[in-house]
PDB file of C-alpha atoms in Angstrom:
ATOM      1  CA  ARG A 234      -0.274   0.074   0.102  1.00  0.00           C
ATOM      2  CA  ASN A 235       1.361   3.488  -0.550  1.00  0.00           C
ATOM      3  CA  HIS A 236       1.942   5.461   2.921  1.00  0.00           C
ATOM      4  CA  ARG A 237       2.119   8.635   1.133  1.00  0.00           C
ATOM      5  CA  GLY A 238      -1.712   9.426   0.413  1.00  0.00           C
ATOM      6  CA  GLY A 239      -2.963   6.623  -1.268  1.00  0.00           C
ATOM      7  CA  GLY A 240      -4.062   6.775  -4.883  1.00  0.00           C
ATOM      8  CA  GLY A 241      -1.720   5.503  -8.056  1.00  0.00           C
ATOM      9  CA  GLY A 242      -2.366   1.778  -7.189  1.00  0.00           C
ATOM     10  CA  GLY A 243       1.183  -0.172  -8.446  1.00  0.00           C
ATOM     11  CA  SER A 244       3.372   2.839  -8.390  1.00  0.00           C
ATOM     12  CA  ARG A 245       5.902   3.358  -6.177  1.00  0.00           C
ATOM     13  CA  PRO A 246       5.612   5.295  -2.588  1.00  0.00           C
ATOM     14  CA  GLY A 247       6.114   8.671  -3.571  1.00  0.00           C
ATOM     15  CA  ASN A 248       5.737   8.916  -7.293  1.00  0.00           C
ATOM     16  CA  ARG A 249       2.676  11.344  -7.813  1.00  0.00           C
ATOM     17  CA  PHE A 250       2.161  10.632 -11.167  1.00  0.00           C
ATOM     18  CA  GLY A 251       1.448   7.125 -10.740  1.00  0.00           C
ATOM     19  CA  GLY A 252       3.150   5.873 -13.888  1.00  0.00           C
ATOM     20  CA  SER A 253       4.942   2.532 -14.085  1.00  0.00           C
ATOM     21  CA  GLN A 254       8.591   2.093 -15.918  1.00  0.00           C
ATOM     22  CA  GLY A 255       7.257  -0.964 -18.284  1.00  0.00           C
ATOM     23  CA  ALA A 256       4.501   1.558 -19.812  1.00  0.00           C
ATOM     24  CA  ARG A 257       6.966   3.732 -21.795  1.00  0.00           C
ATOM     25  CA  ASP A 258       6.401   4.083 -25.618  1.00  0.00           C
ATOM     26  CA  PRO A 259       9.131   1.650 -27.733  1.00  0.00           C
ATOM     27  CA  GLN A 260       9.748   4.328 -29.907  1.00  0.00           C
ATOM     28  CA  VAL A 261       9.942   7.056 -27.469  1.00  0.00           C
ATOM     29  CA  ALA A 262      12.418   5.052 -25.929  1.00  0.00           C
ATOM     30  CA  MET A 263      14.260   4.389 -28.848  1.00  0.00           C
ATOM     31  CA  VAL A 264      14.226   7.687 -30.372  1.00  0.00           C
ATOM     32  CA  ARG A 265      15.515   8.911 -27.223  1.00  0.00           C
ATOM     33  CA  GLN A 266      18.065   6.125 -27.524  1.00  0.00           C
ATOM     34  CA  VAL A 267      19.215   7.613 -30.894  1.00  0.00           C
ATOM     35  CA  SER A 268      19.433  11.275 -29.523  1.00  0.00           C
ATOM     36  CA  SER A 269      22.178   9.772 -26.859  1.00  0.00           C
ATOM     37  CA  PHE A 270      24.076   7.773 -29.833  1.00  0.00           C
ATOM     38  CA  VAL A 271      24.271  11.139 -32.604  1.00  0.00           C
ATOM     39  CA  SER A 272      24.760  13.369 -29.665  1.00  0.00           C
ATOM     40  CA  ARG A 273      27.772  11.193 -28.548  1.00  0.00           C
ATOM     41  CA  VAL A 274      29.048  10.748 -32.541  1.00  0.00           C
ATOM     42  CA  GLY A 275      31.938  13.379 -31.823  1.00  0.00           C
ATOM     43  CA  GLU A 276      33.038  13.131 -28.511  1.00  0.00           C
ATOM     44  CA  PHE A 277      36.702  12.250 -28.184  1.00  0.00           C
ATOM     45  CA  LYS A 278      36.419   9.130 -26.270  1.00  0.00           C
ATOM     46  CA  ASN A 279      38.362   5.376 -27.284  1.00  0.00           C
ATOM     47  CA  ILE A 280      40.426   7.654 -30.230  1.00  0.00           C
ATOM     48  CA  ARG A 281      42.166   4.410 -31.757  1.00  0.00           C
ATOM     49  CA  GLU A 282      46.029   5.134 -31.324  1.00  0.00           C
ATOM     50  CA  THR A 283      46.587   2.237 -34.140  1.00  0.00           C
ATOM     51  CA  PRO A 284      47.605   3.909 -37.366  1.00  0.00           C
ATOM     52  CA  THR A 285      44.566   3.361 -40.175  1.00  0.00           C
ATOM     53  CA  GLU A 286      45.637   2.153 -43.793  1.00  0.00           C
ATOM     54  CA  ASP A 287      44.634   5.670 -44.893  1.00  0.00           C
ATOM     55  CA  THR A 288      47.654   8.053 -43.561  1.00  0.00           C
ATOM     56  CA  GLN A 289      46.171  11.118 -44.455  1.00  0.00           C
ATOM     57  CA  LEU A 290      43.921  10.844 -40.830  1.00  0.00           C
ATOM     58  CA  ARG A 291      44.755  11.382 -37.667  1.00  0.00           C
ATOM     59  CA  ALA A 292      43.758   9.275 -35.156  1.00  0.00           C
ATOM     60  CA  VAL A 293      40.721  11.063 -33.804  1.00  0.00           C
ATOM     61  CA  GLU A 294      39.564  11.505 -37.343  1.00  0.00           C
ATOM     62  CA  ALA A 295      39.457   8.222 -38.198  1.00  0.00           C
ATOM     63  CA  THR A 296      37.880   7.439 -35.034  1.00  0.00           C
ATOM     64  CA  THR A 297      35.074   9.698 -35.741  1.00  0.00           C
ATOM     65  CA  ALA A 298      34.973   8.547 -39.259  1.00  0.00           C
ATOM     66  CA  GLY A 299      34.669   4.707 -37.679  1.00  0.00           C
ATOM     67  CA  ASN A 300      32.157   6.260 -35.399  1.00  0.00           C
ATOM     68  CA  ILE A 301      30.008   8.122 -37.777  1.00  0.00           C
ATOM     69  CA  ASN A 302      29.900   4.719 -40.122  1.00  0.00           C
ATOM     70  CA  ASP A 303      29.215   2.486 -37.785  1.00  0.00           C
ATOM     71  CA  LEU A 304      25.974   4.900 -36.507  1.00  0.00           C
ATOM     72  CA  VAL A 305      25.248   5.434 -40.235  1.00  0.00           C
ATOM     73  CA  VAL A 306      24.384   1.878 -40.946  1.00  0.00           C
ATOM     74  CA  VAL A 307      22.440   1.323 -37.494  1.00  0.00           C
ATOM     75  CA  LEU A 308      20.120   4.527 -38.171  1.00  0.00           C
ATOM     76  CA  CYS A 309      19.464   3.382 -41.879  1.00  0.00           C
ATOM     77  CA  SER A 310      18.654  -0.004 -41.333  1.00  0.00           C
ATOM     78  CA  GLU A 311      15.594  -1.479 -42.638  1.00  0.00           C
ATOM     79  CA  ASP A 312      13.445  -1.347 -38.930  1.00  0.00           C
ATOM     80  CA  LYS A 313      14.147   2.037 -38.564  1.00  0.00           C
ATOM     81  CA  LEU A 314      14.001   3.947 -42.018  1.00  0.00           C
ATOM     82  CA  GLU A 315      10.226   5.017 -41.748  1.00  0.00           C
ATOM     83  CA  MET A 316      10.354   5.792 -37.666  1.00  0.00           C
ATOM     84  CA  LEU A 317      13.241   8.309 -38.188  1.00  0.00           C
ATOM     85  CA  PHE A 318      12.940   9.474 -41.750  1.00  0.00           C
ATOM     86  CA  LYS A 319       9.386  10.035 -41.851  1.00  0.00           C
ATOM     87  CA  TYR A 320       8.682  13.572 -42.574  1.00  0.00           C
ATOM     88  CA  GLN A 321       5.547  16.264 -43.796  1.00  0.00           C
ATOM     89  CA  GLN A 322       6.294  17.070 -47.504  1.00  0.00           C
ATOM     90  CA  GLN A 323       5.891  20.673 -48.752  1.00  0.00           C
ATOM     91  CA  MET A 324       2.710  21.006 -50.015  1.00  0.00           C
ATOM     92  CA  GLN A 325       2.321  23.155 -53.432  1.00  0.00           C
ATOM     93  CA  PRO A 326      -1.329  24.545 -52.990  1.00  0.00           C
ATOM     94  CA  ALA A 327      -2.534  24.595 -56.586  1.00  0.00           C
ATOM     95  CA  LYS A 328      -5.013  27.932 -56.116  1.00  0.00           C
ATOM     96  CA  GLU A 329      -5.127  31.066 -54.553  1.00  0.00           C
ATOM     97  CA  GLU A 330      -7.355  30.187 -51.468  1.00  0.00           C
ATOM     98  CA  GLU A 331      -5.151  27.504 -50.825  1.00  0.00           C
ATOM     99  CA  VAL A 332      -2.169  29.105 -50.333  1.00  0.00           C
ATOM    100  CA  ALA A 333      -4.021  31.277 -47.525  1.00  0.00           C
ATOM    101  CA  SER A 334      -5.004  28.050 -46.013  1.00  0.00           C
ATOM    102  CA  THR A 335      -1.889  26.482 -46.155  1.00  0.00           C
ATOM    103  CA  THR A 336      -0.239  30.211 -43.978  1.00  0.00           C
ATOM    104  CA  PHE A 337      -3.071  29.912 -41.947  1.00  0.00           C
ATOM    105  CA  GLN A 338      -2.265  26.571 -41.032  1.00  0.00           C
ATOM    106  CA  ALA A 339       1.204  27.224 -40.733  1.00  0.00           C
ATOM    107  CA  GLN A 340       0.561  29.972 -38.499  1.00  0.00           C
ATOM    108  CA  ALA A 341      -1.743  28.544 -36.105  1.00  0.00           C
ATOM    109  CA  GLY A 342       1.217  25.877 -35.510  1.00  0.00           C
ATOM    110  CA  LEU A 343      -0.606  22.549 -37.398  1.00  0.00           C
ATOM    111  CA  PHE A 344       2.518  22.307 -39.070  1.00  0.00           C
ATOM    112  CA  LYS A 345       5.744  22.249 -36.831  1.00  0.00           C
ATOM    113  CA  PRO A 346       9.028  23.039 -38.374  1.00  0.00           C
ATOM    114  CA  GLU A 347      10.657  19.621 -37.021  1.00  0.00           C
ATOM    115  CA  ASP A 348       8.000  17.933 -39.035  1.00  0.00           C
ATOM    116  CA  ARG A 349       9.584  18.928 -42.465  1.00  0.00           C
ATOM    117  CA  VAL A 350      12.789  16.956 -41.602  1.00  0.00           C
ATOM    118  CA  GLY A 351      11.909  14.010 -39.899  1.00  0.00           C
ATOM    119  CA  LYS A 352      13.288  13.110 -36.285  1.00  0.00           C
ATOM    120  CA  LEU A 353      16.711  11.981 -37.165  1.00  0.00           C
ATOM    121  CA  GLY A 354      17.190  15.303 -39.183  1.00  0.00           C
ATOM    122  CA  HIS A 355      15.730  17.120 -35.644  1.00  0.00           C
ATOM    123  CA  ILE A 356      17.652  15.267 -33.716  1.00  0.00           C
ATOM    124  CA  ILE A 357      21.255  16.215 -35.683  1.00  0.00           C
ATOM    125  CA  VAL A 358      20.169  19.847 -35.772  1.00  0.00           C
ATOM    126  CA  SER A 359      19.481  20.097 -32.396  1.00  0.00           C
ATOM    127  CA  CYS A 360      22.592  18.732 -31.441  1.00  0.00           C
ATOM    128  CA  ALA A 361      24.480  20.737 -33.643  1.00  0.00           C
ATOM    129  CA  ALA A 362      23.050  23.808 -32.234  1.00  0.00           C
ATOM    130  CA  GLY A 363      23.601  22.693 -28.580  1.00  0.00           C
ATOM    131  CA  LEU A 364      27.191  20.990 -28.769  1.00  0.00           C
ATOM    132  CA  PRO A 365      28.589  23.683 -31.369  1.00  0.00           C
ATOM    133  CA  LEU A 366      32.183  22.224 -30.835  1.00  0.00           C
ATOM    134  CA  GLN A 367      30.829  19.399 -32.763  1.00  0.00           C
ATOM    135  CA  THR A 368      29.141  20.529 -35.852  1.00  0.00           C
ATOM    136  CA  PRO A 369      31.479  18.916 -38.238  1.00  0.00           C
ATOM    137  CA  CYS A 370      31.010  15.373 -36.974  1.00  0.00           C
ATOM    138  CA  TYR A 371      26.795  16.521 -37.471  1.00  0.00           C
ATOM    139  CA  ALA A 372      27.425  17.710 -40.938  1.00  0.00           C
ATOM    140  CA  ALA A 373      29.719  14.494 -41.912  1.00  0.00           C
ATOM    141  CA  LEU A 374      27.120  12.204 -40.099  1.00  0.00           C
ATOM    142  CA  THR A 375      24.132  14.398 -42.269  1.00  0.00           C
ATOM    143  CA  LEU A 376      26.172  13.978 -45.467  1.00  0.00           C
ATOM    144  CA  ALA A 377      27.124  10.029 -44.687  1.00  0.00           C
ATOM    145  CA  VAL A 378      23.292   9.503 -44.311  1.00  0.00           C
ATOM    146  CA  HIS A 379      22.178  11.236 -47.226  1.00  0.00           C
ATOM    147  CA  GLU A 380      24.421   9.202 -49.189  1.00  0.00           C
ATOM    148  CA  HIS A 381      23.149   6.273 -47.458  1.00  0.00           C
ATOM    149  CA  ILE A 382      19.580   6.604 -48.211  1.00  0.00           C
ATOM    150  CA  LYS A 383      19.765   7.822 -51.768  1.00  0.00           C
ATOM    151  CA  GLY A 384      17.116   6.366 -54.048  1.00  0.00           C
ATOM    152  CA  SER A 385      15.173   5.472 -51.214  1.00  0.00           C
ATOM    153  CA  PRO A 386      11.563   7.422 -50.196  1.00  0.00           C
ATOM    154  CA  TRP A 387      13.696   9.506 -47.977  1.00  0.00           C
ATOM    155  CA  GLU A 388      16.097  11.057 -50.147  1.00  0.00           C
ATOM    156  CA  GLY A 389      16.844  14.526 -49.557  1.00  0.00           C
ATOM    157  CA  PHE A 390      17.648  14.186 -46.315  1.00  0.00           C
ATOM    158  CA  ALA A 391      20.346  16.816 -46.591  1.00  0.00           C
ATOM    159  CA  PRO A 392      18.531  19.537 -47.982  1.00  0.00           C
ATOM    160  CA  ARG A 393      16.063  18.866 -45.444  1.00  0.00           C
ATOM    161  CA  CYS A 394      18.354  19.143 -42.686  1.00  0.00           C
ATOM    162  CA  VAL A 395      20.329  22.416 -44.141  1.00  0.00           C
ATOM    163  CA  GLY A 396      16.311  24.141 -44.697  1.00  0.00           C
ATOM    164  CA  TYR A 397      16.031  23.346 -41.029  1.00  0.00           C
ATOM    165  CA  ALA A 398      19.000  24.517 -39.409  1.00  0.00           C
ATOM    166  CA  MET A 399      18.247  27.852 -41.300  1.00  0.00           C
ATOM    167  CA  HIS A 400      15.017  27.421 -39.830  1.00  0.00           C
ATOM    168  CA  HIS A 401      16.072  27.659 -36.330  1.00  0.00           C
ATOM    169  CA  ILE A 402      18.722  30.343 -37.142  1.00  0.00           C
ATOM    170  CA  SER A 403      16.419  32.762 -38.673  1.00  0.00           C
ATOM    171  CA  ARG A 404      14.209  32.351 -35.197  1.00  0.00           C
ATOM    172  CA  ASP A 405      17.176  33.245 -33.152  1.00  0.00           C
ATOM    173  CA  ILE A 406      17.812  36.315 -35.211  1.00  0.00           C
ATOM    174  CA  ASP A 407      14.154  37.220 -35.255  1.00  0.00           C
ATOM    175  CA  GLU A 408      14.423  36.492 -31.474  1.00  0.00           C
ATOM    176  CA  ILE A 409      17.354  38.615 -31.502  1.00  0.00           C
ATOM    177  CA  LEU A 410      15.667  41.585 -32.928  1.00  0.00           C
ATOM    178  CA  SER A 411      12.787  41.703 -31.190  1.00  0.00           C
TER     179      SER A 411
END
């Protein structure tokens, strides 16, 4: 029995939200895990000190390139494509009243900017904004993913990420100038 005021049968004592650990959405858990992997791709840990076949790469560059390649294989696996790459395609209104309707929907917040890029694009751009010293790693990851999914329904990943990043920059400039 919960001795801190009852309620929430089966929950831990003191857990005022009454939720259980096992009731988590597996898709949300996977997105969190992917976010964690992406945010750590550029960390300077476990640098391979052994020389690589390509003598032009320093140890840190070779390790980072290896990390990116390993992560791309995981991110672009068939079981994750739909979840990570699905995005809201930009609609091309045919009539003037449809243009007004689309503008109204965008202003009303019915379209979120991150919906135009997909979950993975949102994660990469957010990591680049939050961890600017690792931006080259995120650019390399974006290009590697872009090349890996060429010819698939999710093609055009890099341009969507650039557009989304530009949205963030313009929003930040507007915020500064307001």
